[in-house]
Coordinates of C-alpha atoms and ligand atoms in Angstrom, one line a residue:
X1 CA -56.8 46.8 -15.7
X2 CA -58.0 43.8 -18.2
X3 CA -56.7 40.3 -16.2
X4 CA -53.5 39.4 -18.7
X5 CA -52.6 36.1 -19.9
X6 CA -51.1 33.6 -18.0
X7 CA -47.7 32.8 -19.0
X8 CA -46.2 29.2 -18.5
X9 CA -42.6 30.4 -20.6
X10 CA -39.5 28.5 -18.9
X11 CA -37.4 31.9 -19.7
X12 CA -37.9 34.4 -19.9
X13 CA -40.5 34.2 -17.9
X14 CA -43.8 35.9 -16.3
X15 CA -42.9 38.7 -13.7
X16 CA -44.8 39.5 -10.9
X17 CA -47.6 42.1 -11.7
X18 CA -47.3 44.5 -9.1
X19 CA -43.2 44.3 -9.8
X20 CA -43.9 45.2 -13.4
X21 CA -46.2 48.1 -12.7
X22 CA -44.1 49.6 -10.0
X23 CA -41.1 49.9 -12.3
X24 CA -43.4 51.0 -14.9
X25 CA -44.4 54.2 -12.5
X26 CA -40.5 54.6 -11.9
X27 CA -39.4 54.5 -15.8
X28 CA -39.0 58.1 -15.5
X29 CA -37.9 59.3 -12.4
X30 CA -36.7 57.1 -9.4
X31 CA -37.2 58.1 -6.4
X32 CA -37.1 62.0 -7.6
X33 CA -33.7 61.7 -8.5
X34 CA -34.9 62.7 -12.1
X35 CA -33.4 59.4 -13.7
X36 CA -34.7 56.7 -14.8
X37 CA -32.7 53.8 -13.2
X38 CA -31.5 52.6 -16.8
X39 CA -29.9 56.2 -17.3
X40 CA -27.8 56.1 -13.7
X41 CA -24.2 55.9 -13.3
X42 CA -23.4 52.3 -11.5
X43 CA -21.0 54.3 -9.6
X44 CA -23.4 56.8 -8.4
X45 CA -25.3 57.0 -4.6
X46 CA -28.6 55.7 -6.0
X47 CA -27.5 52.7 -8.2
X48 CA -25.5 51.7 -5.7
X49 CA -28.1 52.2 -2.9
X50 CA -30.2 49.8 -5.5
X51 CA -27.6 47.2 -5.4
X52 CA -26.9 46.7 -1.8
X53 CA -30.5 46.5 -1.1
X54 CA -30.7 43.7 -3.4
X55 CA -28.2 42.2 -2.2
X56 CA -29.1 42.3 1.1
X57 CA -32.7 41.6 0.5
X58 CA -31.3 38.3 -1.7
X59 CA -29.1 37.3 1.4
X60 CA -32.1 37.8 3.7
X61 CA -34.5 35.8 1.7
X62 CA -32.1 33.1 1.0
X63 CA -30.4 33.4 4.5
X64 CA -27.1 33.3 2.6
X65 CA -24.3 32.8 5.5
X66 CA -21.9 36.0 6.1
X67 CA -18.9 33.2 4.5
X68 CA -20.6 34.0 1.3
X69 CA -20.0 36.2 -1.4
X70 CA -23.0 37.4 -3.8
X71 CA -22.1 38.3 -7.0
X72 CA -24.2 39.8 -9.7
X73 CA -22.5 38.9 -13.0
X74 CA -23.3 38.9 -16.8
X75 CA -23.1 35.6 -19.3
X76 CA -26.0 33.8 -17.8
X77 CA -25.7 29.9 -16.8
X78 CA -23.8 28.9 -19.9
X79 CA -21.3 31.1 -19.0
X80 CA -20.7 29.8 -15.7
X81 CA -20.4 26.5 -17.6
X82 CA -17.0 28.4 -18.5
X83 CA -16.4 30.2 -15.3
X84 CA -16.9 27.9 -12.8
X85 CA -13.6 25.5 -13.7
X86 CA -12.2 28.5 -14.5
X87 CA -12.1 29.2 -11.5
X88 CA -12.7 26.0 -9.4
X89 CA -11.0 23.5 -11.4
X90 CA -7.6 24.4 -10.8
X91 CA -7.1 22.4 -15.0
X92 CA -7.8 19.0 -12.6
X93 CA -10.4 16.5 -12.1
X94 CA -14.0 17.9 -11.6
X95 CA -17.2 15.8 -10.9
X96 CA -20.6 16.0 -12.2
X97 CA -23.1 14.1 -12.0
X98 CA -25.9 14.2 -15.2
X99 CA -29.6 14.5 -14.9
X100 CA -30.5 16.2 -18.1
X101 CA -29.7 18.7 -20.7
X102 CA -28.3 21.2 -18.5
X103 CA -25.2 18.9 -16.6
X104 CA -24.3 17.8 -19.7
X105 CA -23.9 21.1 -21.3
X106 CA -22.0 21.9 -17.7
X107 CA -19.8 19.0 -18.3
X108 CA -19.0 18.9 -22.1
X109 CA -18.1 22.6 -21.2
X110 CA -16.0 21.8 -18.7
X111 CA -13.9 20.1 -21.0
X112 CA -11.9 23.2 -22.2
X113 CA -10.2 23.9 -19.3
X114 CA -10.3 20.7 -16.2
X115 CA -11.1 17.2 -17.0
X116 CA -14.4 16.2 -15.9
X117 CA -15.6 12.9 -14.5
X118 CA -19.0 11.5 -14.9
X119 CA -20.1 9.5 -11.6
X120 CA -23.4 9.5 -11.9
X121 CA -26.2 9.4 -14.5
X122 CA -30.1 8.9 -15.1
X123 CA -29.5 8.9 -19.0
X124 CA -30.3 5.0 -18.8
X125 CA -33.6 5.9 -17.5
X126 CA -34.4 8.7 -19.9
X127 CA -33.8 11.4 -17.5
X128 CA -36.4 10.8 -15.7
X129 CA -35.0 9.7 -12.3
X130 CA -32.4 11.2 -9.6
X131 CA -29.2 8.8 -8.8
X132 CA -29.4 7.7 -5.1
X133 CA -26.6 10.2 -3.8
X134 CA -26.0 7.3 -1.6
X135 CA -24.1 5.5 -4.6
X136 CA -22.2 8.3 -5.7
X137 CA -18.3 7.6 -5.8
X138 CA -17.0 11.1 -6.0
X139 CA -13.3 10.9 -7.6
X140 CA -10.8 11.2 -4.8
X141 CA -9.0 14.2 -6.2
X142 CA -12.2 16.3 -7.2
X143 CA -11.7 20.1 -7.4
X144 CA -15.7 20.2 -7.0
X145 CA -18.9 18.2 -7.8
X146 CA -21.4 19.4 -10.1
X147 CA -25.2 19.1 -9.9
X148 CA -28.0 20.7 -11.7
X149 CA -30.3 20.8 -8.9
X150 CA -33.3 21.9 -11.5
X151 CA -33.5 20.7 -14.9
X152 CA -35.2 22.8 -16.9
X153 CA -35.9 20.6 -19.4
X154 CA -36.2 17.1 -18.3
X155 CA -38.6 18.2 -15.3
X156 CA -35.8 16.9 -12.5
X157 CA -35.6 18.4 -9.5
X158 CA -33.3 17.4 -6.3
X159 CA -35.4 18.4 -3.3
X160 CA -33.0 17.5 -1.0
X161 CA -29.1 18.7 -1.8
X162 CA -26.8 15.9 -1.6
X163 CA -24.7 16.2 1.5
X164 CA -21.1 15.5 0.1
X165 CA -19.5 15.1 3.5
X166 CA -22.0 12.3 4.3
X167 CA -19.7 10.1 1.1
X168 CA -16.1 11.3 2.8
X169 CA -15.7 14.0 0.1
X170 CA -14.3 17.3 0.8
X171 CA -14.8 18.7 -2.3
X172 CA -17.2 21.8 -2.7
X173 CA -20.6 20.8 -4.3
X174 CA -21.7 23.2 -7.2
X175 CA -25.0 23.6 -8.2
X176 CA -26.7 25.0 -11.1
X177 CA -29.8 26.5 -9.5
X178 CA -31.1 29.1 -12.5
X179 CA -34.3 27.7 -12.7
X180 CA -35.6 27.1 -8.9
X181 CA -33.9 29.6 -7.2
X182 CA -35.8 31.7 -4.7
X183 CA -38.3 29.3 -4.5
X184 CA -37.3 27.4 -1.9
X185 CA -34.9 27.4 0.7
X186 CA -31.4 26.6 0.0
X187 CA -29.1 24.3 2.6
X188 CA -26.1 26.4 2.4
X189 CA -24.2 24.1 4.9
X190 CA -24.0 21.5 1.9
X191 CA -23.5 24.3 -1.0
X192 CA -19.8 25.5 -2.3
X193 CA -21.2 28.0 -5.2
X194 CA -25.0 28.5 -6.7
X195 CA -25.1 30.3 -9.5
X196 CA -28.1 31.2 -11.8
X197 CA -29.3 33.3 -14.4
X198 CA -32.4 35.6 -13.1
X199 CA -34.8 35.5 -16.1
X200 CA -36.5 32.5 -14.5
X201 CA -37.5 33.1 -10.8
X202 CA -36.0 36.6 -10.3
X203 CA -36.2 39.1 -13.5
X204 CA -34.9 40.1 -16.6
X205 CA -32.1 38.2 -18.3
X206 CA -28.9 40.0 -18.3
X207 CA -27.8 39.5 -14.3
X208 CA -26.3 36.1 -13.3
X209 CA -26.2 35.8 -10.0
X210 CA -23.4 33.9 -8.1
X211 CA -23.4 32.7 -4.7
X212 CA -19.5 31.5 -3.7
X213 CA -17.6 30.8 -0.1
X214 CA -15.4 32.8 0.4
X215 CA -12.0 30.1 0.7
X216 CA -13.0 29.5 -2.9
X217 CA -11.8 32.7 -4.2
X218 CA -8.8 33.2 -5.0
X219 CA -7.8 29.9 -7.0
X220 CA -8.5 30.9 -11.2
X221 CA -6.6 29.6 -13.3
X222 CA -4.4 32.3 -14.9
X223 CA -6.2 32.3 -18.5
X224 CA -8.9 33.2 -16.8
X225 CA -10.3 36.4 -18.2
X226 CA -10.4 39.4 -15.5
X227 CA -13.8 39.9 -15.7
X228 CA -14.9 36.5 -14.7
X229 CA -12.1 36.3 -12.0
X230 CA -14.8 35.9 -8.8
X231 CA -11.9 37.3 -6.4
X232 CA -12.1 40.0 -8.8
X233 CA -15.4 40.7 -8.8
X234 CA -16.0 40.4 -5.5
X235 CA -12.8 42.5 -4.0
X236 CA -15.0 45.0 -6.6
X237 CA -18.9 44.6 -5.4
X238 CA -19.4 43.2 -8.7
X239 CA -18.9 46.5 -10.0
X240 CA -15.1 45.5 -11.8
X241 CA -17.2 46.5 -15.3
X242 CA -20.4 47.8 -15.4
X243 CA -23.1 45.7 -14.2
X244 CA -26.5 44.8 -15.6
X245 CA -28.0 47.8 -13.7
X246 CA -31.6 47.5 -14.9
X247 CA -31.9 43.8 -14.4
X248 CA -30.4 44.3 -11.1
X249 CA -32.9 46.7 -10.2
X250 CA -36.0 44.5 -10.9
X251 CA -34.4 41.8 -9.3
X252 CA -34.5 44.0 -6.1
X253 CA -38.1 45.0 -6.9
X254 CA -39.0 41.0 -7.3
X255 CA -36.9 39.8 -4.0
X256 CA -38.9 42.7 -1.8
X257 CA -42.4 41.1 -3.5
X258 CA -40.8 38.0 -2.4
X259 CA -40.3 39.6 1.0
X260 CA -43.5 40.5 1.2
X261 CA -45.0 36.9 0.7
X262 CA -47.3 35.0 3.3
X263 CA -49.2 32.0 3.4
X264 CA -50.8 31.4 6.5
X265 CA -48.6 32.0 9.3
X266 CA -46.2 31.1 6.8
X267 CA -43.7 34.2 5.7
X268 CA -41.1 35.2 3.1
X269 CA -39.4 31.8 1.1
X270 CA -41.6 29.5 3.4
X271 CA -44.5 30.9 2.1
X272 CA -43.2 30.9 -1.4
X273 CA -42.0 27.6 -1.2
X274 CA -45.5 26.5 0.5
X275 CA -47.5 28.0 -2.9
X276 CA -44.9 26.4 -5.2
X277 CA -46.0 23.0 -3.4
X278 CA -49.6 23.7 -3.7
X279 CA -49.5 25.0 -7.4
X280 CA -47.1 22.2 -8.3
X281 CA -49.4 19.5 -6.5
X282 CA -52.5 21.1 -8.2
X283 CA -51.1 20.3 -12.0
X284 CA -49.3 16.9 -11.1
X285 CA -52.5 15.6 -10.0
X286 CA -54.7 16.6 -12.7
X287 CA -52.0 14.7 -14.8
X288 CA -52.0 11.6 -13.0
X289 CA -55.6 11.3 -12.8
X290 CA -55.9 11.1 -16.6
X291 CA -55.5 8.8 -19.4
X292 CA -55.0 11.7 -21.6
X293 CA -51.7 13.6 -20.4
X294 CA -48.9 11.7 -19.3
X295 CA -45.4 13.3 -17.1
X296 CA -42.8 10.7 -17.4
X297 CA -40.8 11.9 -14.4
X298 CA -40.2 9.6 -11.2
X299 CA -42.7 11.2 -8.4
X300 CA -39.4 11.2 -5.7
X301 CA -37.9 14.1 -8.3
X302 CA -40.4 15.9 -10.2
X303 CA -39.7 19.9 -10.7
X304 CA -42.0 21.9 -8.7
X305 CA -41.0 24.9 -11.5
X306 CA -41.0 22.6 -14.7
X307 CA -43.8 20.3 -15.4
X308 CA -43.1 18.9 -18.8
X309 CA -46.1 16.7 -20.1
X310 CA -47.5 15.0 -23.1
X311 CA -50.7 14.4 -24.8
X312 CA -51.0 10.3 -25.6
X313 CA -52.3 11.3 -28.8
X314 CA -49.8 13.8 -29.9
X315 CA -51.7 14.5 -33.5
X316 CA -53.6 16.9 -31.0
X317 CA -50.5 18.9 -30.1
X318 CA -51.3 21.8 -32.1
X319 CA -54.9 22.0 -31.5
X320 CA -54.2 21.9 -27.6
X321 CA -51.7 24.7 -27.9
X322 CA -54.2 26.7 -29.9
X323 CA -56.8 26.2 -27.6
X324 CA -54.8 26.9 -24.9
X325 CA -53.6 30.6 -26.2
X326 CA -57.0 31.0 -26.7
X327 CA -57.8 31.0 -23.6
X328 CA -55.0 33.1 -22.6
X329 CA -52.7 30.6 -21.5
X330 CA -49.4 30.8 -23.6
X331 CA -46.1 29.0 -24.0
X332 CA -47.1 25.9 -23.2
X333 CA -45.2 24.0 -25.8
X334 CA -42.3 21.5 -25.0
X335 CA -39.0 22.5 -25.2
X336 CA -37.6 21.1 -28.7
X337 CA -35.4 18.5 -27.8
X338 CA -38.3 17.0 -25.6
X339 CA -41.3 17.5 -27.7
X340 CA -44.7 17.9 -26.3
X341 CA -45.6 20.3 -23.6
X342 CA -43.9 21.8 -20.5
X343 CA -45.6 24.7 -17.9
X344 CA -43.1 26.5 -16.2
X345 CA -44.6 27.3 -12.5
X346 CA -42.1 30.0 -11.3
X347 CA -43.1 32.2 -8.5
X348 CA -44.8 34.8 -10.0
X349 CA -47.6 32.5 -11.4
X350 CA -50.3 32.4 -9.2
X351 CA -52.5 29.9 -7.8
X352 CA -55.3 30.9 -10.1
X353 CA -53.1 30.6 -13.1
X354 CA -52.5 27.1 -12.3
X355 CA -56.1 26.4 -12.0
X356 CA -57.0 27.6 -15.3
X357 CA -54.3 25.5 -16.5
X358 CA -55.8 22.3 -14.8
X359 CA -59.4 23.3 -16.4
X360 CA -58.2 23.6 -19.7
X361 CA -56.7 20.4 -19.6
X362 CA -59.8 18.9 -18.3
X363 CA -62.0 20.8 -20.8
X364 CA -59.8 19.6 -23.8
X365 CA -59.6 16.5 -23.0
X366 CA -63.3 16.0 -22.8
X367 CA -63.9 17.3 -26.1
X368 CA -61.8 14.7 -27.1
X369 CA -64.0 11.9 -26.1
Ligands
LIG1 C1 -31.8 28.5 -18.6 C2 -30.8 27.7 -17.9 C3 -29.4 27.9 -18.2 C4 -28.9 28.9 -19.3 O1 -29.0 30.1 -19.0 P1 -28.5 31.3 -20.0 O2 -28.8 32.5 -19.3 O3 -29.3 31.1 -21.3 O4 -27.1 31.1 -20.2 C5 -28.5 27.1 -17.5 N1 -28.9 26.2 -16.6 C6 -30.2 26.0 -16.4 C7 -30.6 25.0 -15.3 C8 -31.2 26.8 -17.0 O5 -32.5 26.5 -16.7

């Protein structure tokens, strides 16, 4: 097969080759049942043999602790915007602290249903910094503490999770992790709930995936719908309404490639999180070495999955971008509220991907001169 295009979409994004090709050779008949997977009963033997594997594969991978519930939901991130105080909040104080688009959304969302606190912010500095967690005043009476722990947009990333009981407070730390998750290890000791949608790092939109302790079940608020009830969900294996069984199913097939990862004598998400670094590294650096591209983003925080840049001289935006697709390397452009460019890094872009990236970069900007 032709080498295809390299992909640099923040979401949907590039699955992994071999994923994509071995659900392509099960379209039609999994496993001999005689079903495609899209045409199974969720309440059948071999959808639900498809959805305990992936769930035990994601809790293997991510060494999720037994305390935790999985749960595959539908809505996506924004959703959870609604669900988590739903849940969480019981209609009081909720924290969140805003590092780009994403936490705000959270927290003007929030706003419906508990009565959110800001208490900590990098707006001054453009988003392009972290707020030292050591300076965080979380409210006394929090329900929970919100942190995007990627942003998408901005190019923000926390690579450490703040450790709430370090500041004195109790509360549960939420963390919006749709656009790094399962590519890197997660500190669940310091977690409360994760959640993320999967069309970023683990496969087709439709599946949300929710990671919760289990004390925080249990608590919704009673206008909460029944469908979004976790306790719900979870007394039901996420099965209270039909789930998104064919998003489900590649997310299985794309956390077993994960599985299979090594680097070295590195294995599973160390050796995923050990590329990310390289291919990350490999881009930033190409950046910083020229007078050409600029990325605005403190070093300390920079997204290993989102690496929004600019050209100084944006008047060649659209020649870069057309250059760039011609070369097979597409969706490069900047989100709109940011402008310029952004390459999304997830883990199915390779190494090489990344590369061809950095040449291009170097080519066009020597044409330039
Ligand atoms: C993409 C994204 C979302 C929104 O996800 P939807 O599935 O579109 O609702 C939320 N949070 C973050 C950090 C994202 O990257």
């Amino acid at each position: 097969m032709t080498q295809r295009p390299y992909n640099f979409s923040a979401g949907p994004a590039a699955m992994p080759e071999e994923v994509l090709q071995q659900a392509a050779a099960e379209m039609l008949d999994w496993h001999g049942s005689g079903m495609g997977v899209m045409e199974m009963s969720h309440r059948g033997k071999a959808f639900m043999s498809i959805a305990a594997q992936t769930e035990a594969d994601l809790r293997e991978l991510l060494a999720v602790p037994a305390n935790f519930r999985i749960l595959f939901m539908q809505g996506g991130g924004l959703a959870q915007n609604a669900i988590v105080p739903l849940n969480l909040s019981r209609g009081g104080v909720v924290d969140f602290v805003l590092t780009g688009s994403w936490s705000q959304k959270s927290a003007l969302q929030a706003r419906k249903y508990a009565t959110p606190t800001v208490i900590a912010s990098n707006e001054a500095d453009g988003h392009t910094t972290l707020p030292s967690p050591a300076h965080w005043q979380p409210s006394r009476d929090a329900q929970y503490l919100h942190i995007c722990s990627n942003e998408t947009i901005h190019g923000v990333e926390f690579h450490e999770l703040p450790d709430l009981k370090a500041l004195g407070c109790e509360a549960p730390l939420v963390i919006d992790f749709s656009s790094h998750v399962a590519s890197r290890p997660v500190d669940w000791s310091r977690v409360g709930l994760a959640f993320g949608g999967a069309q970023k790092n683990l496969g087709p939109a439709g599946l949300t995936l929710v990671v919760v302790r289990e004390d925080l079940l249990g608590h919704a608020l009673p206008i909460c719908p029944s469908a979004f009830d976790y306790q719900t969900v979870a007394d039901n294996s996420s099965m209270y309404n039909t789930p998104p069984t064919y998003s489900i199913y590649m997310a299985g097939l794309t956390l077993q490639w994960l599985k299979r990862q090594s680097e070295g004598a590195l294995s599973g998400i160390a050796a995923v999180e050990q590329r990310n670094i390289a291919k990350a590294a490999l881009l930033y650096d190409c950046i910083d070495r020229s007078q050409f591209y600029f990325n605005p983003v403190d070093k300390s925080c920079r997204s290993r999955m989102n690496v929004p840049f600019f050209l100084r001289d944006e008047s060649r935006n659209a020649a870069f971008l057309a250059g760039a697709q011609a070369r097979g390397l597409l969706q490069l452009k900047g989100h709109k509220s940011v402008g310029g460019m952004r390459a999304s890094l997830y883990n199915a872009m390779p190494l090489p991907g990344v590369q061809a990236l950095v040449d291009y970069l170097r080519d066009f900007e020597r044409q330039q001169a």
